[in-house]
Amino acid sequence: MAVIVALGAFLMTLAGGWTAQRVTDRRHLVLGLAGGLMLGVVGLDLLPEALHAAGRDVFGVPLALLLFVAGFLVAHLVERLLAVRQAAHGGSNGAGHGHDHGGRAPQVGLTAAAAMVGHSLADGVALGVAFQVGGGMGVAVALAVVTHDFADGFNTYTLTTLYGNARRKALMMLFADAAAPVVGAASTALFTLPEEPLGAYLGFFGGALLYLAAAEILPEAHHEHPALSTLMCTVGGVAGIWLVVGLAD
């Protein structure tokens, strides 16, 4: 049953990526929505789950929050190091094909997309474990995974292309992100992931995702189009994730 539900997540992820691909003529709205979805996923889904799963304190601070800050800082450090390296080798490699990517390193987009794939894999593992616990838990987790995988697909494609990667690479990362929940769900027939390491991972990933949303996606969305419609897309993205979380509970 978990694998069957994961196949639904596979289709929803592809649908999210297809939507992001089709509305490129409204790029500022796409980025505004992606930023809102990422902010909602971090603040309303990942961080509460991380605090619940990895709740022990380290020197007075919850482990999940320490890793959340570490994820933010690591994402910032990786982006700066790659940007400096790219500048030292003559700037942009031309992968943008006519779009101005502000000197961004394409590797950052691929790294961010790979992190989204890892998150989707963890979603699949959580789905498989939930069905092992019981039918009610499985249905709740299935609803959350299938609905927010649309946002995952949307964000994976958007992140990859934002940094100047070719459409082929974006589609490849999108397909990997779509397949990850199926692989994760199937893997639970062999093993289960302990709760605390899963919570630690979610905290770290949440920090990295927040950095990309706050420092990259949203500034880019409002740079050339500081419009109310862009802001409303961001708010709508957060509200959409809130609705998903509320329905899942």
Short mmCIF file of C-alpha atoms in Angstrom, two decimals:
data_model
loop_
_atom_site.label_atom_id
_atom_site.label_comp_id
_atom_site.label_asym_id
_atom_site.label_seq_id
_atom_site.Cartn_x
_atom_site.Cartn_y
_atom_site.Cartn_z
CA MET A 1 0.00 0.00 0.00
CA ALA A 2 2.82 2.41 0.84
CA VAL A 3 4.42 1.86 -2.58
CA ILE A 4 1.06 2.39 -4.32
CA VAL A 5 0.59 5.71 -2.48
CA ALA A 6 4.20 6.63 -3.33
CA LEU A 7 3.33 6.17 -7.00
CA GLY A 8 0.67 8.85 -6.47
CA ALA A 9 3.40 11.08 -4.99
CA PHE A 10 5.49 10.32 -8.09
CA LEU A 11 2.73 11.69 -10.34
CA MET A 12 2.11 14.74 -8.10
CA THR A 13 5.82 15.63 -8.16
CA LEU A 14 5.89 15.47 -11.95
CA ALA A 15 2.74 17.61 -12.06
CA GLY A 16 4.43 20.24 -9.89
CA GLY A 17 7.49 20.34 -12.13
CA TRP A 18 5.32 20.48 -15.26
CA THR A 19 3.44 23.46 -13.81
CA ALA A 20 6.68 25.31 -13.02
CA GLN A 21 7.92 24.62 -16.56
CA ARG A 22 4.75 25.82 -18.29
CA VAL A 23 4.52 29.23 -16.64
CA THR A 24 7.98 30.55 -17.46
CA ASP A 25 6.44 33.66 -19.02
CA ARG A 26 5.37 34.60 -15.48
CA ARG A 27 8.72 33.83 -13.90
CA HIS A 28 8.33 36.34 -11.07
CA LEU A 29 5.04 34.74 -10.05
CA VAL A 30 6.59 31.26 -10.19
CA LEU A 31 9.47 32.37 -7.97
CA GLY A 32 7.13 34.18 -5.58
CA LEU A 33 5.01 31.05 -5.25
CA ALA A 34 8.08 28.81 -4.88
CA GLY A 35 9.42 31.04 -2.09
CA GLY A 36 6.10 30.86 -0.27
CA LEU A 37 5.89 27.10 -0.65
CA MET A 38 9.43 26.67 0.66
CA LEU A 39 8.81 29.00 3.60
CA GLY A 40 5.60 27.14 4.45
CA VAL A 41 7.23 23.71 4.20
CA VAL A 42 10.07 24.79 6.50
CA GLY A 43 8.10 26.69 9.14
CA LEU A 44 4.88 24.68 9.23
CA ASP A 45 6.01 21.15 8.33
CA LEU A 46 9.73 20.37 8.57
CA LEU A 47 10.69 22.31 11.70
CA PRO A 48 7.78 21.15 13.92
CA GLU A 49 8.41 17.55 12.82
CA ALA A 50 12.16 17.91 13.47
CA LEU A 51 11.56 19.31 16.96
CA HIS A 52 9.22 16.44 17.75
CA ALA A 53 11.52 13.72 16.43
CA ALA A 54 14.88 15.07 17.66
CA GLY A 55 13.75 16.83 20.81
CA ARG A 56 16.77 16.36 23.07
CA ASP A 57 18.77 19.44 24.07
CA VAL A 58 22.44 20.09 23.39
CA PHE A 59 23.81 22.69 25.82
CA GLY A 60 20.36 24.16 26.40
CA VAL A 61 19.23 24.25 22.76
CA PRO A 62 17.11 21.60 20.96
CA LEU A 63 19.24 19.50 18.61
CA ALA A 64 16.83 20.14 15.74
CA LEU A 65 17.26 23.93 16.09
CA LEU A 66 21.06 23.67 16.22
CA LEU A 67 21.02 21.67 13.00
CA PHE A 68 18.49 24.09 11.50
CA VAL A 69 20.96 26.95 12.01
CA ALA A 70 23.81 24.73 10.79
CA GLY A 71 21.88 23.94 7.61
CA PHE A 72 21.30 27.65 6.98
CA LEU A 73 24.98 28.44 7.47
CA VAL A 74 26.21 25.51 5.38
CA ALA A 75 23.93 26.52 2.49
CA HIS A 76 25.27 30.08 2.70
CA LEU A 77 28.88 28.87 2.85
CA VAL A 78 28.48 26.47 -0.08
CA GLU A 79 26.84 29.13 -2.23
CA ARG A 80 29.53 31.70 -1.46
CA LEU A 81 32.39 29.27 -2.09
CA LEU A 82 30.92 28.14 -5.42
CA ALA A 83 30.24 31.75 -6.44
CA VAL A 84 33.82 32.77 -5.63
CA ARG A 85 35.15 29.75 -7.53
CA GLN A 86 33.00 30.59 -10.55
CA ALA A 87 34.14 34.23 -10.50
CA ALA A 88 37.77 33.11 -10.34
CA HIS A 89 37.22 30.99 -13.46
CA GLY A 90 35.73 33.75 -15.55
CA GLY A 91 32.14 34.09 -14.31
CA SER A 92 29.07 32.53 -15.89
CA ASN A 93 29.45 29.44 -18.00
CA GLY A 94 26.64 30.50 -20.30
CA ALA A 95 24.20 27.87 -19.10
CA GLY A 96 21.51 30.48 -18.68
CA HIS A 97 20.94 30.82 -22.44
CA GLY A 98 19.97 34.45 -22.38
CA HIS A 99 18.72 34.82 -18.80
CA ASP A 100 20.63 36.85 -16.23
CA HIS A 101 21.35 34.59 -13.28
CA GLY A 102 23.32 37.20 -11.35
CA GLY A 103 26.58 35.24 -11.42
CA ARG A 104 25.01 32.29 -9.60
CA ALA A 105 26.87 29.00 -9.72
CA PRO A 106 24.80 26.27 -11.43
CA GLN A 107 26.20 23.75 -8.93
CA VAL A 108 24.19 25.46 -6.17
CA GLY A 109 20.96 24.73 -8.02
CA LEU A 110 21.93 21.10 -8.55
CA THR A 111 22.94 20.75 -4.90
CA ALA A 112 19.65 22.25 -3.75
CA ALA A 113 17.70 19.97 -6.07
CA ALA A 114 19.67 16.97 -4.78
CA ALA A 115 18.68 17.97 -1.25
CA MET A 116 15.04 18.03 -2.38
CA VAL A 117 15.52 14.49 -3.73
CA GLY A 118 16.93 13.42 -0.35
CA HIS A 119 13.93 14.96 1.37
CA SER A 120 11.54 13.11 -0.93
CA LEU A 121 13.39 9.87 -0.19
CA ALA A 122 12.85 10.52 3.53
CA ASP A 123 9.16 11.17 2.77
CA GLY A 124 8.92 7.73 1.22
CA VAL A 125 10.59 6.13 4.24
CA ALA A 126 8.18 7.95 6.56
CA LEU A 127 5.29 6.75 4.42
CA GLY A 128 6.40 3.13 4.64
CA VAL A 129 6.94 3.31 8.40
CA ALA A 130 3.52 4.94 8.90
CA PHE A 131 1.77 2.06 7.14
CA GLN A 132 3.71 -0.37 9.32
CA VAL A 133 2.40 1.43 12.44
CA GLY A 134 -1.24 1.30 11.34
CA GLY A 135 -3.79 2.19 8.67
CA GLY A 136 -4.89 5.50 10.24
CA MET A 137 -1.34 6.76 10.55
CA GLY A 138 -0.60 5.60 7.01
CA VAL A 139 -3.56 7.52 5.56
CA ALA A 140 -2.57 10.73 7.38
CA VAL A 141 1.04 10.56 6.21
CA ALA A 142 -0.07 9.57 2.70
CA LEU A 143 -2.23 12.70 2.45
CA ALA A 144 0.63 14.91 3.59
CA VAL A 145 3.21 13.31 1.29
CA VAL A 146 1.08 13.22 -1.87
CA THR A 147 -0.18 16.79 -1.53
CA HIS A 148 3.09 18.48 -0.65
CA ASP A 149 5.04 16.54 -3.29
CA PHE A 150 3.40 18.86 -5.83
CA ALA A 151 5.29 21.67 -4.08
CA ASP A 152 8.47 19.56 -4.04
CA GLY A 153 8.32 19.03 -7.80
CA PHE A 154 7.57 22.70 -8.39
CA ASN A 155 10.50 23.78 -6.21
CA THR A 156 12.95 21.20 -7.60
CA TYR A 157 12.44 22.38 -11.19
CA THR A 158 12.46 26.06 -10.18
CA LEU A 159 15.64 25.80 -8.09
CA THR A 160 17.54 23.94 -10.80
CA THR A 161 16.67 26.40 -13.58
CA LEU A 162 17.04 29.52 -11.40
CA TYR A 163 20.79 28.91 -11.18
CA GLY A 164 21.22 28.64 -14.94
CA ASN A 165 21.14 24.88 -15.41
CA ALA A 166 19.85 23.53 -18.71
CA ARG A 167 16.27 22.30 -18.99
CA ARG A 168 17.53 18.74 -19.47
CA LYS A 169 19.24 18.77 -16.07
CA ALA A 170 16.15 20.28 -14.45
CA LEU A 171 13.98 17.50 -15.88
CA MET A 172 16.48 14.89 -14.74
CA MET A 173 16.40 16.24 -11.16
CA LEU A 174 12.61 16.44 -11.30
CA PHE A 175 12.35 12.78 -12.31
CA ALA A 176 14.78 11.78 -9.54
CA ASP A 177 12.68 13.73 -7.03
CA ALA A 178 9.52 12.02 -8.29
CA ALA A 179 11.06 8.54 -8.03
CA ALA A 180 12.56 9.10 -4.57
CA PRO A 181 9.34 8.51 -2.51
CA VAL A 182 8.75 5.21 -4.32
CA VAL A 183 12.31 4.07 -3.53
CA GLY A 184 11.99 5.25 0.08
CA ALA A 185 8.67 3.49 0.63
CA ALA A 186 9.96 0.25 -0.90
CA SER A 187 13.09 0.37 1.27
CA THR A 188 11.06 0.07 4.48
CA ALA A 189 10.56 -3.59 3.66
CA LEU A 190 14.26 -3.95 4.52
CA PHE A 191 14.87 -1.39 7.30
CA THR A 192 13.43 1.52 9.25
CA LEU A 193 15.06 4.85 10.07
CA PRO A 194 15.27 5.71 13.78
CA GLU A 195 13.24 8.77 14.78
CA GLU A 196 16.05 10.97 16.14
CA PRO A 197 18.36 10.81 13.06
CA LEU A 198 15.33 11.55 10.87
CA GLY A 199 14.51 14.59 13.02
CA ALA A 200 18.11 15.78 12.86
CA TYR A 201 18.09 15.50 9.07
CA LEU A 202 14.80 17.42 8.81
CA GLY A 203 16.20 20.24 10.97
CA PHE A 204 19.35 20.56 8.84
CA PHE A 205 17.43 20.38 5.57
CA GLY A 206 14.93 22.97 6.82
CA GLY A 207 17.72 25.46 7.53
CA ALA A 208 19.23 25.01 4.07
CA LEU A 209 15.83 25.36 2.43
CA LEU A 210 15.04 28.54 4.37
CA TYR A 211 18.32 30.08 3.22
CA LEU A 212 17.50 29.41 -0.42
CA ALA A 213 13.98 30.83 -0.02
CA ALA A 214 14.99 33.97 1.89
CA ALA A 215 18.34 34.79 0.28
CA GLU A 216 17.78 33.65 -3.30
CA ILE A 217 14.25 32.83 -4.42
CA LEU A 218 12.27 35.72 -2.91
CA PRO A 219 14.80 38.50 -3.72
CA GLU A 220 14.92 37.25 -7.31
CA ALA A 221 11.12 37.18 -7.50
CA HIS A 222 10.82 40.83 -6.45
CA HIS A 223 13.94 42.18 -8.18
CA GLU A 224 12.37 43.03 -11.54
CA HIS A 225 8.70 42.69 -10.62
CA PRO A 226 8.04 44.21 -7.17
CA ALA A 227 4.31 43.70 -7.78
CA LEU A 228 1.46 42.94 -5.41
CA SER A 229 0.68 39.82 -7.45
CA THR A 230 4.15 38.41 -6.67
CA LEU A 231 3.65 39.04 -2.96
CA MET A 232 0.22 37.42 -3.09
CA CYS A 233 1.73 34.33 -4.72
CA THR A 234 4.20 34.08 -1.84
CA VAL A 235 1.45 34.43 0.77
CA GLY A 236 -0.66 31.94 -1.18
CA GLY A 237 2.20 29.42 -1.16
CA VAL A 238 2.49 29.64 2.63
CA ALA A 239 -1.30 29.39 3.03
CA GLY A 240 -1.38 26.35 0.74
CA ILE A 241 1.15 24.47 2.86
CA TRP A 242 -0.78 25.47 6.01
CA LEU A 243 -3.91 23.95 4.46
CA VAL A 244 -2.04 20.74 3.62
CA VAL A 245 -0.62 20.45 7.15
CA GLY A 246 -4.05 21.13 8.68
CA LEU A 247 -5.75 18.49 6.52
CA ALA A 248 -3.03 15.95 7.30
CA ASP A 249 -3.55 16.44 11.05
#
